[in-house]
XYZ file of C-alpha atoms in Angstrom:
660
model
C 88.708 175.464 -216.602
C 91.801 174.983 -215.635
C 91.590 173.839 -211.849
C 94.205 175.424 -209.025
C 96.599 173.124 -207.255
C 94.561 171.709 -204.431
C 91.453 172.910 -205.199
C 89.962 169.518 -204.942
C 91.157 168.905 -201.939
C 90.519 172.150 -200.239
C 86.950 171.724 -201.459
C 86.656 168.418 -200.104
C 87.533 170.150 -196.774
C 84.701 172.367 -197.113
C 82.225 170.098 -198.220
C 82.866 168.185 -194.805
C 83.408 171.184 -192.595
C 79.925 172.573 -193.295
C 77.984 168.973 -193.152
C 80.310 168.763 -189.637
C 78.903 172.090 -188.634
C 74.900 170.807 -189.842
C 75.509 167.648 -187.656
C 76.794 169.987 -185.232
C 73.547 172.343 -185.476
C 71.196 169.296 -185.326
C 72.837 168.134 -181.895
C 72.082 171.566 -180.701
C 69.965 174.572 -180.923
C 68.208 172.631 -184.039
C 67.583 168.770 -183.099
C 63.922 169.273 -181.189
C 63.390 169.501 -177.505
C 65.799 167.331 -175.604
C 64.847 165.964 -172.076
C 63.773 167.482 -168.249
C 63.634 166.463 -164.990
C 62.093 168.934 -162.490
C 62.674 168.382 -159.375
C 60.693 169.889 -156.389
C 62.542 169.779 -152.176
C 60.095 171.142 -150.175
C 60.734 173.974 -148.017
C 64.688 174.040 -149.007
C 65.480 177.550 -147.444
C 67.929 179.373 -149.983
C 69.789 181.142 -147.166
C 70.528 177.801 -145.247
C 71.579 176.875 -148.353
C 73.805 179.631 -148.895
C 75.519 178.613 -145.733
C 75.815 175.216 -145.716
C 77.077 175.965 -149.266
C 79.829 178.333 -147.842
C 80.679 176.026 -144.943
C 81.239 172.754 -148.184
C 78.512 170.619 -147.132
C 76.186 170.584 -150.380
C 78.823 169.823 -152.989
C 76.101 169.647 -155.750
C 74.173 172.324 -155.111
C 77.592 174.457 -155.485
C 78.011 172.369 -158.603
C 74.509 173.742 -160.074
C 75.456 177.268 -158.789
C 79.028 177.130 -160.490
C 77.290 175.925 -163.107
C 74.347 176.707 -163.950
C 71.325 179.450 -163.070
C 69.952 180.411 -160.308
C 68.191 182.894 -158.236
C 65.695 182.432 -154.939
C 62.217 181.574 -156.154
C 59.451 184.187 -155.487
C 56.496 182.142 -153.940
C 53.112 183.497 -153.254
C 50.568 183.365 -149.947
C 49.068 181.416 -148.751
C 52.135 179.231 -148.586
C 50.997 175.885 -148.173
C 52.195 172.593 -150.522
C 49.347 171.655 -152.091
C 48.867 174.745 -153.177
C 51.807 176.143 -154.172
C 52.579 172.780 -155.574
C 49.800 173.192 -157.726
C 50.183 176.233 -159.226
C 53.876 175.554 -159.829
C 52.297 172.448 -162.351
C 49.864 174.532 -163.494
C 50.852 177.718 -164.140
C 47.963 179.233 -162.545
C 47.304 180.920 -159.620
C 44.909 179.183 -156.869
C 41.426 180.744 -157.358
C 41.902 179.377 -160.971
C 42.841 175.891 -159.994
C 40.816 176.267 -157.146
C 43.288 173.644 -154.791
C 43.181 175.895 -151.779
C 44.391 173.804 -148.511
C 45.873 170.313 -147.448
C 42.368 168.946 -146.949
C 38.974 167.716 -148.101
C 36.060 166.928 -145.955
C 34.791 163.443 -147.417
C 30.900 163.706 -147.888
C 29.529 160.814 -147.386
C 32.027 159.420 -143.325
C 32.774 163.441 -142.558
C 36.314 161.883 -142.190
C 39.266 164.399 -143.172
C 41.237 163.836 -146.601
C 44.320 165.239 -148.175
C 42.974 167.245 -151.788
C 42.655 165.203 -154.881
C 43.578 165.845 -158.855
C 39.564 165.759 -158.943
C 39.626 169.270 -157.698
C 42.025 170.962 -159.688
C 40.033 172.867 -162.021
C 42.732 173.534 -165.436
C 45.360 170.888 -166.765
C 48.536 170.461 -165.166
C 51.823 169.858 -167.555
C 51.791 166.775 -167.250
C 48.157 166.385 -169.235
C 49.194 169.333 -171.395
C 52.682 167.177 -172.548
C 50.534 163.791 -172.788
C 48.637 165.915 -175.393
C 51.398 166.724 -177.371
C 53.100 163.634 -177.505
C 55.205 164.500 -174.920
C 56.469 161.475 -172.026
C 56.261 162.267 -168.527
C 56.539 160.528 -165.478
C 54.786 162.175 -161.785
C 56.247 160.774 -158.578
C 54.547 161.963 -155.524
C 53.356 165.501 -156.927
C 50.551 166.682 -154.188
C 47.016 166.582 -155.310
C 47.662 163.289 -158.099
C 45.328 161.370 -156.765
C 43.165 159.294 -158.423
C 46.331 159.375 -160.271
C 45.344 160.292 -163.482
C 45.855 158.859 -167.365
C 48.771 160.444 -168.440
C 51.393 159.311 -171.794
C 53.666 158.185 -169.665
C 53.567 156.948 -165.353
C 51.902 158.362 -162.259
C 52.655 157.646 -158.740
C 49.934 159.858 -156.867
C 51.242 161.362 -153.225
C 48.399 158.041 -151.554
C 51.536 155.721 -152.727
C 53.643 156.935 -150.135
C 51.524 159.435 -148.169
C 53.844 161.905 -147.457
C 51.068 163.721 -145.691
C 51.472 163.068 -142.151
C 47.505 162.321 -141.580
C 46.466 159.154 -140.029
C 45.866 156.982 -142.954
C 48.505 157.422 -143.884
C 50.260 154.968 -141.388
C 48.004 152.071 -142.415
C 47.732 152.533 -146.374
C 45.204 155.253 -147.999
C 41.793 154.472 -147.908
C 40.130 153.325 -150.654
C 43.909 151.895 -152.684
C 42.631 152.212 -155.549
C 44.183 155.031 -158.239
C 47.640 155.117 -156.827
C 48.895 154.649 -159.811
C 48.644 154.978 -163.246
C 48.879 153.107 -165.450
C 47.878 150.219 -162.303
C 50.379 147.416 -163.192
C 52.463 149.494 -163.395
C 52.444 149.177 -159.058
C 53.604 146.054 -158.758
C 56.345 146.612 -160.967
C 57.397 149.674 -158.477
C 56.339 147.681 -154.856
C 59.714 146.976 -154.199
C 60.746 150.871 -153.837
C 58.183 150.899 -150.758
C 59.915 151.897 -147.603
C 57.699 152.185 -144.827
C 58.065 153.578 -140.861
C 58.773 150.546 -139.736
C 61.330 149.362 -142.404
C 64.140 152.292 -141.538
C 67.438 151.006 -139.902
C 69.500 152.302 -137.458
C 72.089 152.287 -139.854
C 70.011 154.271 -141.849
C 68.432 156.983 -139.258
C 71.355 157.192 -136.921
C 73.230 159.984 -139.490
C 69.773 161.999 -138.228
C 69.180 162.203 -135.168
C 70.478 160.238 -131.577
C 67.976 157.739 -130.324
C 68.216 154.428 -128.337
C 67.271 151.612 -129.919
C 64.626 151.035 -127.145
C 63.099 154.174 -129.216
C 64.037 152.992 -132.609
C 61.614 149.980 -131.749
C 58.700 151.528 -130.927
C 55.813 150.580 -132.475
C 54.669 153.865 -135.071
C 52.608 156.412 -133.100
C 50.821 159.354 -134.651
C 51.792 161.461 -132.011
C 55.380 160.895 -132.033
C 58.144 162.761 -133.813
C 60.348 160.162 -134.353
C 58.163 158.133 -135.631
C 57.010 161.096 -137.548
C 60.763 161.159 -138.771
C 60.950 158.095 -139.986
C 58.357 158.385 -141.985
C 59.092 161.457 -143.888
C 62.767 159.835 -144.785
C 61.474 156.636 -145.699
C 58.922 158.310 -147.749
C 62.155 160.779 -149.520
C 63.965 157.727 -149.947
C 60.302 155.577 -151.496
C 59.905 158.559 -154.058
C 63.584 158.691 -155.159
C 64.038 155.330 -155.830
C 60.784 155.471 -158.138
C 61.617 158.160 -160.176
C 65.266 157.130 -160.795
C 64.042 153.449 -161.852
C 61.474 155.181 -163.826
C 63.712 158.151 -165.322
C 66.336 154.980 -166.544
C 64.579 152.669 -167.737
C 61.334 154.318 -168.964
C 62.873 157.030 -171.133
C 60.446 159.648 -170.541
C 61.065 162.548 -172.214
C 59.988 164.490 -168.836
C 60.059 163.514 -165.536
C 57.928 165.403 -162.241
C 59.459 164.315 -158.905
C 58.150 165.316 -155.723
C 60.437 164.837 -152.631
C 59.419 166.189 -149.018
C 61.034 165.613 -146.218
C 63.363 168.582 -145.562
C 59.627 170.651 -145.028
C 58.555 167.570 -142.568
C 62.103 168.292 -140.317
C 62.367 171.554 -140.644
C 58.410 171.790 -139.099
C 59.420 169.226 -136.001
C 62.866 170.545 -135.244
C 63.620 173.424 -137.343
C 64.319 175.679 -133.734
C 66.876 173.199 -133.046
C 68.450 174.358 -135.674
C 72.134 175.922 -134.429
C 70.282 176.999 -131.646
C 72.485 178.285 -128.798
C 72.815 178.079 -125.116
C 69.331 176.341 -124.564
C 68.106 174.466 -121.380
C 65.473 172.085 -119.909
C 63.097 169.972 -122.514
C 64.977 172.013 -125.182
C 68.007 170.949 -124.120
C 66.799 167.195 -124.586
C 65.272 167.694 -127.473
C 68.811 169.328 -128.951
C 70.340 166.408 -128.205
C 68.518 164.111 -129.565
C 67.339 166.125 -132.720
C 69.717 169.022 -133.271
C 71.692 167.800 -135.916
C 68.518 166.797 -138.180
C 67.495 169.595 -140.309
C 71.193 170.135 -141.287
C 71.522 166.514 -142.396
C 68.024 166.374 -143.604
C 70.357 168.941 -145.932
C 73.064 167.064 -146.891
C 70.736 164.127 -148.066
C 69.085 166.420 -149.790
C 71.972 167.214 -151.824
C 73.002 163.664 -151.972
C 69.884 163.336 -153.408
C 70.298 165.705 -155.838
C 74.232 163.990 -156.501
C 71.655 160.650 -157.651
C 69.790 162.367 -160.262
C 72.777 164.773 -161.615
C 74.197 161.179 -162.179
C 71.273 159.881 -164.044
C 71.346 162.800 -165.997
C 72.316 162.553 -170.600
C 73.862 165.275 -171.949
C 70.661 166.420 -174.319
C 69.250 166.752 -170.295
C 67.850 170.089 -168.645
C 67.207 169.689 -164.812
C 65.054 172.323 -162.449
C 65.374 172.110 -159.298
C 63.568 174.079 -157.211
C 61.948 174.430 -153.307
C 58.054 176.222 -152.653
C 58.979 178.263 -149.741
C 62.295 178.812 -147.480
C 62.245 178.484 -143.693
C 63.471 180.249 -140.851
C 65.523 177.960 -138.964
C 66.626 178.406 -134.987
C 63.519 180.545 -133.793
C 61.755 179.618 -130.643
C 57.759 180.013 -130.573
C 57.164 183.075 -127.970
C 55.484 180.518 -126.173
C 58.207 177.211 -124.859
C 55.214 175.338 -123.969
C 54.927 174.542 -127.398
C 57.813 172.529 -128.354
C 55.999 169.942 -126.569
C 53.443 169.341 -129.670
C 54.221 167.883 -132.615
C 54.889 170.190 -135.949
C 56.596 172.196 -133.075
C 57.412 175.532 -136.087
C 54.447 176.356 -137.319
C 53.510 178.100 -141.141
C 54.488 181.181 -139.715
C 58.335 180.565 -139.716
C 57.632 179.922 -143.418
C 59.866 182.640 -145.675
C 58.349 183.283 -149.117
C 61.481 183.096 -151.118
C 61.965 179.199 -152.108
C 65.054 177.745 -154.225
C 65.504 177.181 -158.419
C 68.236 175.956 -160.069
C 68.853 175.408 -163.431
C 71.381 173.043 -165.601
C 72.225 171.178 -167.884
C 71.328 171.126 -171.623
C 70.305 174.313 -172.976
C 70.880 176.565 -170.007
C 73.130 179.040 -169.642
C 76.172 179.070 -167.227
C 76.348 181.030 -164.084
C 73.299 183.290 -164.934
C 71.377 185.036 -162.460
C 67.691 184.612 -162.957
C 65.624 187.713 -162.743
C 62.972 187.434 -160.103
C 61.838 184.349 -161.313
C 58.441 183.048 -159.636
C 56.308 179.765 -159.430
C 54.416 181.166 -162.060
C 57.629 181.337 -164.224
C 57.734 177.408 -163.910
C 55.247 175.587 -165.968
C 55.779 177.975 -168.840
C 59.288 177.423 -168.437
C 58.927 173.676 -168.795
C 56.848 173.745 -171.608
C 59.266 175.743 -173.475
C 61.710 172.871 -172.902
C 59.536 170.448 -174.914
C 58.663 172.494 -177.555
C 55.321 174.289 -176.728
C 54.704 177.435 -176.433
C 53.337 179.240 -173.095
C 49.198 179.392 -173.071
C 48.307 182.883 -173.089
C 46.129 182.162 -169.795
C 48.997 181.297 -168.483
C 50.397 185.319 -166.201
C 53.877 183.672 -165.668
C 56.818 183.881 -168.265
C 59.872 181.721 -169.841
C 62.255 182.256 -168.385
C 64.361 182.104 -171.588
C 67.492 184.718 -170.084
C 68.655 181.194 -168.928
C 67.937 178.873 -171.648
C 69.748 178.626 -175.446
C 66.706 178.415 -177.248
C 64.404 179.965 -179.501
C 61.637 180.312 -177.274
C 57.962 178.416 -178.862
C 55.095 181.588 -179.889
C 52.634 181.541 -177.131
C 49.326 180.137 -177.702
C 45.750 180.875 -176.477
C 44.972 178.342 -174.002
C 45.933 174.238 -173.093
C 42.200 174.637 -171.691
C 39.093 172.550 -172.784
C 36.446 174.715 -173.886
C 34.453 175.372 -170.351
C 37.252 174.846 -168.349
C 40.235 176.678 -166.940
C 38.814 177.840 -163.654
C 36.779 180.677 -164.321
C 33.704 180.052 -163.376
C 34.173 179.580 -159.588
C 31.540 178.172 -156.718
C 28.794 181.507 -155.616
C 26.439 182.467 -153.500
C 23.916 182.864 -156.753
C 24.363 178.946 -157.433
C 26.778 179.273 -159.829
C 28.985 176.355 -160.511
C 32.999 175.976 -160.762
C 33.512 174.549 -163.857
C 34.200 170.628 -164.108
C 37.458 169.410 -162.922
C 39.815 169.030 -166.131
C 41.337 165.781 -165.254
C 37.663 163.544 -165.540
C 37.859 161.816 -168.409
C 42.279 161.186 -167.130
C 41.051 158.813 -164.607
C 39.964 155.549 -165.262
C 36.103 155.589 -164.819
C 35.968 152.134 -162.772
C 37.855 154.338 -160.149
C 36.098 156.810 -160.340
C 33.109 154.836 -159.742
C 35.004 153.285 -156.953
C 36.289 156.208 -155.627
C 32.348 157.802 -156.000
C 30.839 155.060 -153.847
C 33.092 155.606 -150.993
C 32.636 159.211 -150.912
C 36.217 160.239 -152.428
C 35.168 161.878 -155.197
C 33.166 165.085 -154.585
C 34.728 166.188 -151.575
C 35.641 169.860 -150.860
C 37.290 171.835 -148.617
C 35.787 174.590 -146.324
C 38.959 176.387 -145.240
C 40.190 176.229 -149.091
C 37.035 177.754 -150.120
C 38.152 180.568 -147.615
C 41.891 180.546 -148.953
C 40.920 180.943 -152.583
C 38.610 183.797 -151.200
C 41.071 185.284 -149.748
C 43.298 185.123 -152.588
C 40.252 186.562 -154.927
C 40.359 189.684 -152.597
C 44.165 190.352 -152.942
C 44.071 190.441 -156.407
C 40.819 192.853 -156.272
C 37.952 190.888 -157.280
C 35.935 192.443 -154.706
C 32.625 190.976 -155.500
C 33.715 187.056 -156.725
C 35.395 187.165 -152.892
C 31.851 189.059 -150.957
C 29.981 186.067 -153.090
C 32.079 183.694 -152.014
C 32.100 185.089 -148.543
C 28.375 184.905 -148.686
C 28.122 181.723 -149.797
C 30.094 180.052 -146.650
C 28.993 182.209 -144.291
C 25.248 181.257 -145.468
C 26.645 177.735 -144.723
C 28.083 178.234 -141.437
C 26.297 181.043 -139.537
C 28.097 180.984 -136.279
C 31.503 181.161 -138.100
C 32.540 185.114 -137.243
C 35.662 184.839 -138.861
C 33.774 184.302 -141.839
C 31.777 186.609 -140.924
C 34.851 189.311 -140.410
C 36.170 188.521 -143.098
C 32.947 189.304 -145.692
C 32.605 192.027 -143.877
C 36.266 192.982 -145.493
C 35.155 192.380 -149.227
C 31.773 194.079 -148.464
C 33.913 196.887 -147.493
C 36.016 196.984 -150.278
C 32.647 197.570 -152.688
C 31.978 200.498 -150.468
C 29.394 198.649 -148.295
C 29.531 200.416 -145.330
C 26.865 199.624 -143.507
C 26.153 196.100 -144.098
C 30.190 195.572 -143.211
C 29.260 197.538 -140.230
C 26.553 194.860 -139.498
C 28.585 191.760 -140.224
C 31.327 192.908 -138.632
C 29.595 193.378 -135.540
C 27.457 190.120 -135.460
C 31.452 188.715 -135.427
C 32.337 190.397 -132.412
C 29.307 188.366 -130.910
C 29.896 185.393 -131.835
C 33.596 185.755 -131.490
C 35.012 188.582 -128.394
C 38.080 188.402 -128.958
C 38.807 188.703 -132.980
C 41.125 192.256 -133.161
C 40.672 192.774 -136.651
C 36.704 193.233 -136.481
C 36.749 195.824 -133.823
C 39.848 197.231 -135.188
C 37.694 197.671 -138.802
C 34.616 198.501 -136.970
C 36.366 201.612 -135.527
C 37.176 202.989 -138.954
C 33.792 202.387 -140.051
C 32.866 205.263 -136.329
C 34.970 207.017 -137.357
C 33.619 207.216 -141.159
C 30.548 207.992 -139.193
C 31.609 210.921 -136.995
C 30.997 208.966 -134.064
C 34.531 209.962 -132.372
C 33.887 208.197 -129.130
C 32.776 204.549 -130.417
C 35.414 205.029 -132.472
C 37.700 205.383 -129.709
C 36.524 202.292 -127.730
C 36.869 199.930 -130.471
C 40.727 200.734 -131.446
C 41.660 200.596 -127.828
C 39.515 197.177 -127.162
C 41.472 195.884 -130.407
C 44.998 196.701 -128.663
C 43.922 195.962 -125.116
C 43.255 191.952 -125.862
C 46.272 192.070 -128.259
C 49.020 194.897 -128.158
C 51.172 194.235 -130.905
C 48.452 194.503 -133.280
C 49.493 197.820 -135.036
C 47.105 199.168 -137.118
C 45.372 200.167 -133.732
C 48.354 201.046 -131.694
C 49.176 203.623 -134.096
C 45.392 204.787 -134.093
C 46.247 204.988 -129.889
C 49.819 206.014 -129.932
C 49.804 209.610 -129.505
C 47.418 208.930 -126.761
C 49.657 206.475 -124.550
C 47.119 207.410 -121.384
C 44.211 206.532 -122.600
C 44.918 203.392 -124.513
C 45.961 199.695 -122.758
C 49.779 199.459 -121.941
C 52.097 198.339 -124.997
C 53.050 195.685 -121.877
C 49.520 194.402 -121.507
C 49.350 190.718 -122.344
C 46.539 189.072 -124.779
C 44.746 186.619 -123.490
C 45.799 183.220 -123.873
C 42.554 182.528 -124.941
C 43.075 184.631 -127.650
C 42.272 183.350 -131.563
C 44.267 186.502 -133.581
C 47.864 185.417 -132.552
C 49.868 187.024 -135.120
C 48.941 190.485 -136.881
C 49.496 190.666 -140.430
C 52.527 192.548 -140.911
C 52.607 194.048 -145.379
C 53.906 196.366 -146.129
C 52.024 199.121 -147.548
C 51.140 199.663 -151.636
C 52.414 202.723 -153.415
C 50.730 205.779 -152.886
C 50.353 205.168 -148.925
C 47.126 203.044 -149.636
C 47.058 199.782 -147.169
C 45.438 196.670 -147.898
C 44.491 196.183 -144.155
C 41.656 198.091 -144.263
C 38.685 198.892 -146.493
C 37.367 202.013 -146.389
C 38.484 205.749 -148.372
C 39.146 207.765 -146.205
C 36.290 210.521 -145.144
C 36.823 213.844 -144.395
C 36.750 215.169 -141.027
C 36.112 218.973 -139.415
C 39.232 220.406 -137.856
C 37.560 220.563 -134.677
C 37.992 216.484 -134.845
C 41.639 216.211 -135.490
C 42.330 218.340 -132.683
C 40.354 216.415 -129.962
C 40.899 213.238 -131.015
C 42.613 211.578 -128.728
C 43.900 208.519 -131.039
C 45.245 211.433 -133.290
C 48.976 210.881 -134.975
C 50.836 212.505 -137.267
C 48.517 214.282 -140.279
C 51.408 213.402 -143.038
C 49.849 211.713 -145.910
C 51.619 208.282 -145.493
C 50.179 208.559 -141.330
C 46.230 208.360 -140.679
C 44.608 210.524 -138.958
C 42.785 209.566 -135.256
C 43.064 206.098 -137.495
C 40.993 206.892 -140.594
C 41.313 204.502 -143.686
C 43.812 205.665 -145.930
C 42.523 204.217 -149.821
C 42.165 200.908 -150.053
C 40.123 198.072 -148.943
C 39.886 195.939 -146.028
C 41.310 192.396 -146.061
C 39.503 189.719 -145.319
C 39.546 188.559 -141.684
C 42.551 186.595 -140.836
C 40.558 184.217 -139.737
C 39.126 183.364 -142.435
C 42.291 182.615 -144.157
C 44.960 180.767 -143.701
C 46.989 182.749 -146.357
C 47.895 184.687 -143.566
C 48.458 183.217 -140.117
C 44.649 183.553 -138.426
C 43.607 181.662 -135.696
C 45.314 178.128 -133.813
C 43.992 175.316 -135.451
C 45.193 171.514 -135.876
C 48.449 171.812 -137.396
C 47.888 168.778 -139.151
C 45.532 170.558 -141.174
C 45.740 173.964 -141.500
C 50.072 173.481 -141.104
C 50.631 170.074 -142.359
C 54.101 170.334 -144.457
C 53.299 173.776 -144.875
């Protein structure tokens, strides 16, 4: 065969090109999973990031925005840190993972302690990754104590105690289980920084205090002490996370930093606030720049993480909720207390940035939620989303083939599908029982730390079931809680809401009446009892309860609307609610489609025309407005006091608000 001139050179070049293309493919889409860093920055607000970024103060966030994918991250109530971060880590809703609040109660001593890994009822991503030969290090994540055995290292939330509880100042009681494997604790001990170790040079960019103030011993009631703690903990966990990432080279790193959230709770009301005087002016002089500088610190921390990435690393940066900064309390005296900014100033959107390996640049994500994070992390590790995970893979931002879903990663009998009920059924065993060192479990059991439960968390989980439309489940859970605490009026009002949603109006009425006897200032109980009176045609009684609700809380909109047409027969909107009233904040919830409202429980009743003409609470008869306060289609929600998912009765900020 006659060869054409130059054919040999051409064919050699072609073969080389094919080989290079194959190598390039092997280094790209076909080379298997890369590495993943999930950086959690608690309480970072997207609007504040945008503001400071526009002023050139957050260069690393700006780089992520330019070169990666971004959108605000949609969170879910209750906006409490342990609940949300466990949802993020599991891809399951709180009624499935069963972490419902900050604290549990030690059944032996009665003391409060942060929620534990043993209370979680489903697999976290670190369990799933470990079971599929993907290494993972977890640092500082909520509800990781006692630390589970994984293919890597877990430094639990008890190591530096980011949660502001008094036990943390002296070190966690029952120090076992803080790190897994236990021998890793010696290696990372040099990174541990305590509040007393913070120097004037380190803290001076954030606050303006005297040397004497800085030298004061730690005091749990002192805001400067708490800020030193928050900063020291952030430094501790950042140092540990980066050391593990560089030295161990895990496939995945989950690193949680709490500092921005604590700082916002302490000093968020001072953020760029103008025209302050008196005590507020004195606070601003010391701490007026603290929140802004903490955002700048978070940006520098982000820069350290980005510098540690290699070319095959994907970075996800997220927060669990935002913050309405610069907002003063209605009652200025509250600014004298710790946790000056309540969780009512949480915004339901956090941040989400994706950057690095396989992330498409300049992509706007399509309304991502906290339930989408776990499926996306699994996809980046070559694993499919569990079909029992309600979230999705954020495929619009990723240049990779999305793995096919799997049925579930839960072992048989787990998954959080079984919950405690009044009839005696019990929850599935914690998914992590077999993954914690048995000797550690035995020791913690002897101290009362295993078997702890959270009553407030159970209330939140019952409320989650209610909001999801599982009214029978919510009613069973509330019935159990009422049986345990029959003198709790708020629980009874919540139980009444679930009963009303099931159409059991007589039983709901009885619970509401008892709730009012126990807590005479329970505004929602009056309103919802008025609704039942109205169903029964008991006009005078209905009007009386609507008026009482407005009397005790002039800002309570459902009863105000019921009385809006008859101001002369209802209390003035300028009247003041008694300071002791437990219902400080009315719920603000948009009505679902079709004019329904989730505020009240009972189907609209059909009333004679005479009722409509004579009712002194009557307002517009349009389909979108109630008549005489009548219930539009939709169920009555749990009483605020029964669930911290909606701000309600004031309670200790260390146990209900916490770091939020």
